[in-house]
CSV table of C-alpha atoms in Angstrom, one decimal:
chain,number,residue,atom,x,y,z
N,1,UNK,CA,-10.6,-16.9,35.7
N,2,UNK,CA,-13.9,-16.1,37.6
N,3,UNK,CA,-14.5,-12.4,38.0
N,4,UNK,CA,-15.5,-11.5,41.4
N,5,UNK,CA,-16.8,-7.7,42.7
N,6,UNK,CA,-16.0,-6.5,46.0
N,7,UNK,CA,-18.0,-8.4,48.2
N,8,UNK,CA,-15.6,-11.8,46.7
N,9,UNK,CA,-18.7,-12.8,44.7
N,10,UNK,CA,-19.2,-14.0,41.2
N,11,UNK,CA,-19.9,-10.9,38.8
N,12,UNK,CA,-22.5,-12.4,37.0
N,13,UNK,CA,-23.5,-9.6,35.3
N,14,UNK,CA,-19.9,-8.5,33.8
N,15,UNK,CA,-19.9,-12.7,32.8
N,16,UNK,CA,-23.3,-11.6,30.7
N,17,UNK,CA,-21.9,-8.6,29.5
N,18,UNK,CA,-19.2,-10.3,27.9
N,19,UNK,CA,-21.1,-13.1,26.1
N,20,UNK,CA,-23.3,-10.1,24.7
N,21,UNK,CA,-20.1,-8.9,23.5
N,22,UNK,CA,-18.8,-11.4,22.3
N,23,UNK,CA,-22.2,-12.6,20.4
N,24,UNK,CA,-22.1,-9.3,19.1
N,25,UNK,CA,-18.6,-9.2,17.2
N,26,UNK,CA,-20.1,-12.6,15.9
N,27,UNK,CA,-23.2,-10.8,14.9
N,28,UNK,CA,-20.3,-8.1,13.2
N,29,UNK,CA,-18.8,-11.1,11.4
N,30,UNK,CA,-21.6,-12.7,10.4
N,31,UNK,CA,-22.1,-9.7,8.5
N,32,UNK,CA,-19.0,-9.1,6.6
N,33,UNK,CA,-20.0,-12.5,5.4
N,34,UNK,CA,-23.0,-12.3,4.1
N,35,UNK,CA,-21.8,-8.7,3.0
N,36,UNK,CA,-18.3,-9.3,1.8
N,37,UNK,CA,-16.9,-10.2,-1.8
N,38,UNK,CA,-15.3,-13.8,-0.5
N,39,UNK,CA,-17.5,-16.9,0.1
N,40,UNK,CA,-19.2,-16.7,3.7
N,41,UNK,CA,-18.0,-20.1,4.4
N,42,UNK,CA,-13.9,-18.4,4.3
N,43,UNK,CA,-15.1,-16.8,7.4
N,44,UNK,CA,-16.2,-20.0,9.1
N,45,UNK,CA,-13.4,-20.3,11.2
N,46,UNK,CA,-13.4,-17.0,12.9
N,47,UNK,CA,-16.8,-17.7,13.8
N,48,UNK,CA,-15.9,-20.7,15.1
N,49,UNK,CA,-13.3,-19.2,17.6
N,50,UNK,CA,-16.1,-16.8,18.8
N,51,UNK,CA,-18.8,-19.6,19.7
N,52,UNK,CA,-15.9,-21.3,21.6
N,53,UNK,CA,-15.2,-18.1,23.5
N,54,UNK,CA,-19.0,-17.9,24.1
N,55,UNK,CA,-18.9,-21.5,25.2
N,56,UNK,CA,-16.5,-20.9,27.7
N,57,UNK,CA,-17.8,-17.6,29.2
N,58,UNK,CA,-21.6,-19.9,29.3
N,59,UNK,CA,-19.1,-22.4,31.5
N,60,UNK,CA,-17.8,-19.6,33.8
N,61,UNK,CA,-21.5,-19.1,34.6
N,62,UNK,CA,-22.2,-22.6,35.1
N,63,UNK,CA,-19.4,-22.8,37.3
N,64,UNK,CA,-20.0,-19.3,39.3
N,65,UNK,CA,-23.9,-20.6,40.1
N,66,UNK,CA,-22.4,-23.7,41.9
N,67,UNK,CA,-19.9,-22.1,44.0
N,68,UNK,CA,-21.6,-19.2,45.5
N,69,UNK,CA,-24.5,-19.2,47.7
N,70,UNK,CA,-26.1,-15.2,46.9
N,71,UNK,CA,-26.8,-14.3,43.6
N,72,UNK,CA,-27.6,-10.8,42.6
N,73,UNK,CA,-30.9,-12.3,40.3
N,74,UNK,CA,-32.4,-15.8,40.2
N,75,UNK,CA,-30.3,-18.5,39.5
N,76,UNK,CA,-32.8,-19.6,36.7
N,77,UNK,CA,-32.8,-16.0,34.7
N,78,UNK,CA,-29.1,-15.5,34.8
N,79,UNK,CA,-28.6,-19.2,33.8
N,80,UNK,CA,-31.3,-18.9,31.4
N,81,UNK,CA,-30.0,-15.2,29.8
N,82,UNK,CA,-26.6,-17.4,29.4
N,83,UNK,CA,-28.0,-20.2,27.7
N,84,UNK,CA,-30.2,-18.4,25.0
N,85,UNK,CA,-27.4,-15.7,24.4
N,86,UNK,CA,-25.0,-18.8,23.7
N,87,UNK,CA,-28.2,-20.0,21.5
N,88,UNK,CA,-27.6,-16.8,19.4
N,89,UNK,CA,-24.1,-17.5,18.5
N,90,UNK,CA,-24.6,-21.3,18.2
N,91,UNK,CA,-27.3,-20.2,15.5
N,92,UNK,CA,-25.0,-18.1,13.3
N,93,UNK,CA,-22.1,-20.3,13.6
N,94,UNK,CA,-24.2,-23.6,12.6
N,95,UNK,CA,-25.4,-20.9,9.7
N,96,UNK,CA,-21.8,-20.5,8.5
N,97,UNK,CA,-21.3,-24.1,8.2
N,98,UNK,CA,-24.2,-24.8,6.4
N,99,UNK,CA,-22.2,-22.7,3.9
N,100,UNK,CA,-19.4,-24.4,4.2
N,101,UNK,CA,-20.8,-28.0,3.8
N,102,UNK,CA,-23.7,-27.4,1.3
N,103,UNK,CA,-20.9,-25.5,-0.6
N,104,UNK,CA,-23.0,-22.4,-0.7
N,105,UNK,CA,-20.6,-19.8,-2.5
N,106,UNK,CA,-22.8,-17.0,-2.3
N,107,UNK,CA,-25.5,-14.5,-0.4
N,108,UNK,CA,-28.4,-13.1,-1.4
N,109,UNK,CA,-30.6,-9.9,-0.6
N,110,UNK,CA,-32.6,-12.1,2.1
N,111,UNK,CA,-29.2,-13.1,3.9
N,112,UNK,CA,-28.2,-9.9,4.0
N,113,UNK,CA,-31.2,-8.8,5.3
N,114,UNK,CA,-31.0,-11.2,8.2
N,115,UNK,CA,-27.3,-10.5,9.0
N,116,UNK,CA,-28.6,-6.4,9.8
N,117,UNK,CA,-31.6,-8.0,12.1
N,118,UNK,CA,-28.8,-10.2,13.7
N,119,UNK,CA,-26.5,-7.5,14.5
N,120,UNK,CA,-29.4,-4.9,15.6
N,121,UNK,CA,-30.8,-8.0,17.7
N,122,UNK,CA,-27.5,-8.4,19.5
N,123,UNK,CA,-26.6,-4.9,20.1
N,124,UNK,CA,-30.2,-4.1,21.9
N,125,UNK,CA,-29.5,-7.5,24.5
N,126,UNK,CA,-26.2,-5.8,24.8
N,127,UNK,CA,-27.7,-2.2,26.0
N,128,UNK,CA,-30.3,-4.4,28.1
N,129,UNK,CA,-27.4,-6.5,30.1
N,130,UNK,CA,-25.2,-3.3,30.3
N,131,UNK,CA,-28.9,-1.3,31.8
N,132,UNK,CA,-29.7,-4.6,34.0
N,133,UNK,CA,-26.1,-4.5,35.8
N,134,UNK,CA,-26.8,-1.2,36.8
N,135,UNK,CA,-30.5,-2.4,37.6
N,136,UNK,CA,-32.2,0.8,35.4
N,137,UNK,CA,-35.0,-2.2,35.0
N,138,UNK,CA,-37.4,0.0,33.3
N,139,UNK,CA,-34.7,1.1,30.5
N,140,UNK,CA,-34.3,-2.4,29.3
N,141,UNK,CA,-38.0,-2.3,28.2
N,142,UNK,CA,-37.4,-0.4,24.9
N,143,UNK,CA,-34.5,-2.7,24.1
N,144,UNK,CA,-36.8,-6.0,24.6
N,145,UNK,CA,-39.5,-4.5,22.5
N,146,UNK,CA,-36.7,-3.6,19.7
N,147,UNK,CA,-35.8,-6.9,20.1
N,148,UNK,CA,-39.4,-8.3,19.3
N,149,UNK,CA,-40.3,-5.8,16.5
N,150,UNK,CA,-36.6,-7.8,14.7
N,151,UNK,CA,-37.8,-11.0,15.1
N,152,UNK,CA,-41.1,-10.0,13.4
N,153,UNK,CA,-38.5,-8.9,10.5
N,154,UNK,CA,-37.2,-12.0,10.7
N,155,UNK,CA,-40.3,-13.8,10.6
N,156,UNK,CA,-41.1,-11.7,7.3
N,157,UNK,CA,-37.8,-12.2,5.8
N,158,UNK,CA,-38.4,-16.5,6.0
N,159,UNK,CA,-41.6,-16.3,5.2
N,160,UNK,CA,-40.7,-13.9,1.9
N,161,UNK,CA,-37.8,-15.8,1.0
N,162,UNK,CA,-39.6,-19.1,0.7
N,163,UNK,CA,-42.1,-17.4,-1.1
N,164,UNK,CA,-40.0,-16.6,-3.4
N,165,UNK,CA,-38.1,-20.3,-3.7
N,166,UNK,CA,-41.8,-21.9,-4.5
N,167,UNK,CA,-43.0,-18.8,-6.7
N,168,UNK,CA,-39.4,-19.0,-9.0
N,169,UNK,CA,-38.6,-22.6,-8.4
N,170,UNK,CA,-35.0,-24.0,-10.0
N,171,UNK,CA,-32.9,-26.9,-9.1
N,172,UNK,CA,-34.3,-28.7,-6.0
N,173,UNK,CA,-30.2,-28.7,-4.5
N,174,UNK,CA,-30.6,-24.9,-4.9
N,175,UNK,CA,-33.9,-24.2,-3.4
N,176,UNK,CA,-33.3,-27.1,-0.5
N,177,UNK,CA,-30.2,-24.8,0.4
N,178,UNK,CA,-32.0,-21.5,0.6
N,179,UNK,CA,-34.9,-23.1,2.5
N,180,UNK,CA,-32.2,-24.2,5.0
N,181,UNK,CA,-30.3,-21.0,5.5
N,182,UNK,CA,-33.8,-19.1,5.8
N,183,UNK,CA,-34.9,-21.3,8.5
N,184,UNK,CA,-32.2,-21.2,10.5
N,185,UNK,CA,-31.6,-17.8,10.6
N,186,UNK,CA,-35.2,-17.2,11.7
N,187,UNK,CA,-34.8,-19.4,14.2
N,188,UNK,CA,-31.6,-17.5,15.3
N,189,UNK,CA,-33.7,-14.5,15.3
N,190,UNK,CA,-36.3,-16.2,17.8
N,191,UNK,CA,-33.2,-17.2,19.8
N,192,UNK,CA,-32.6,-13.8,20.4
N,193,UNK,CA,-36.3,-13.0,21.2
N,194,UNK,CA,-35.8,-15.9,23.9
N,195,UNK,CA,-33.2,-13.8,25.8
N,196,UNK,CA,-35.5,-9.8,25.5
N,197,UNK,CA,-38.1,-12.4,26.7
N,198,UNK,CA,-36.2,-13.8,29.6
N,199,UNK,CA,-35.4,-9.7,30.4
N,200,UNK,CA,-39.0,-8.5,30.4
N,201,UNK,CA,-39.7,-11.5,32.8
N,202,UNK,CA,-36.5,-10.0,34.9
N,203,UNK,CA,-38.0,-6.5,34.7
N,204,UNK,CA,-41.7,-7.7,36.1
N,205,UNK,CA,-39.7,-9.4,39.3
N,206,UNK,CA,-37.9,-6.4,40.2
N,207,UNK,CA,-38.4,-3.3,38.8
């Protein structure tokens, strides 16, 4: 069910909130997995359930744009912050299946590295939707800018991590693997940078 404010009007913002949330506890998850002393792909699943939940709270955006008429931003920023945030958990779920199907049985330091980048990542566009519903537009900057300064971390951790595959090469199965899981985490990472991008363009308009 739609959640509407007062004025019996989409709350668009709350919707956001929740898909922060909720990419969050994936964030949390994706953790424990790269952390935890079971195979990440054991916690495939649960990861699974999340991005559907995320799915369906994107849907409840969708569907709130085409039935009112007054929206409290633009129709192209809110649909936009809703897309890449679902980008975020689409990119660590289709990370835990890699797992699963490459039968990957293990993390490493670089993994690791990413999953504490992911969570931070998630936690600032959480802040910055919780600071935009209450329209402190200024506050959100120092969340956007955390935001970029992670994605450069991520940006390092690829670029070390296949460093490291070409400088201590051994079988090509193996190495393909890594490559894979570094690159899509990265690009998980830019995902995220998509949405503090999306806010800072939010902040110019009305701050």
């Amino acid at each position: 069910m739609l959640p509407f404010s007062k004025k019996n009007d989409v709350d668009f913002f709350n919707l956001l909130i929740q898909s922060a949330e909720n990419t969050l506890k994936g964030a949390q998850l994706f953790r424990s997995a790269m952390m935890g002393d079971r195979p990440p792909a054991t916690y495939y699943e649960q990861l699974r359930e999340l991005e559907h939940k995320g799915d369906s709270i994107t849907h409840q955006i969708y569907k709130g744009l085409n039935l009112v008429f007054m929206t409290p931003l633009d129709r192209e920023d809110i649909l936009e912050m809703a897309v890449k945030v679902d980008d975020v958990m689409d990119g660590m779920e289709a990370t835990i299946a890699r797992f699963d199907y490459m039968q990957i049985g293990f993390s490493n330091g670089v993994m690791k590295q990413f999953s504490e980048v992911l969570v931070e990542s998630c936690d600032h566009i959480l802040q910055a939707f919780k600071l935009l519903s209450k329209k402190k537009y200024l506050q959100i900057r120092e969340h956007t800018i955390q935001i970029n300064s992670l994605e450069n971390e991520g940006d390092r951790l690829m670029r070390e991590g296949i460093r490291e595959i070409f400088s201590n090469p051994k079988d090509p199965y193996h190495d393909f693997k890594l490559k894979e899981i570094y690159e899509r985490l990265e690009q998980t990472t830019d995902a995220c940078e998509d949405v503090a991008d999306i806010l800072a363009s939010v902040v110019l308009k009305y701050a």
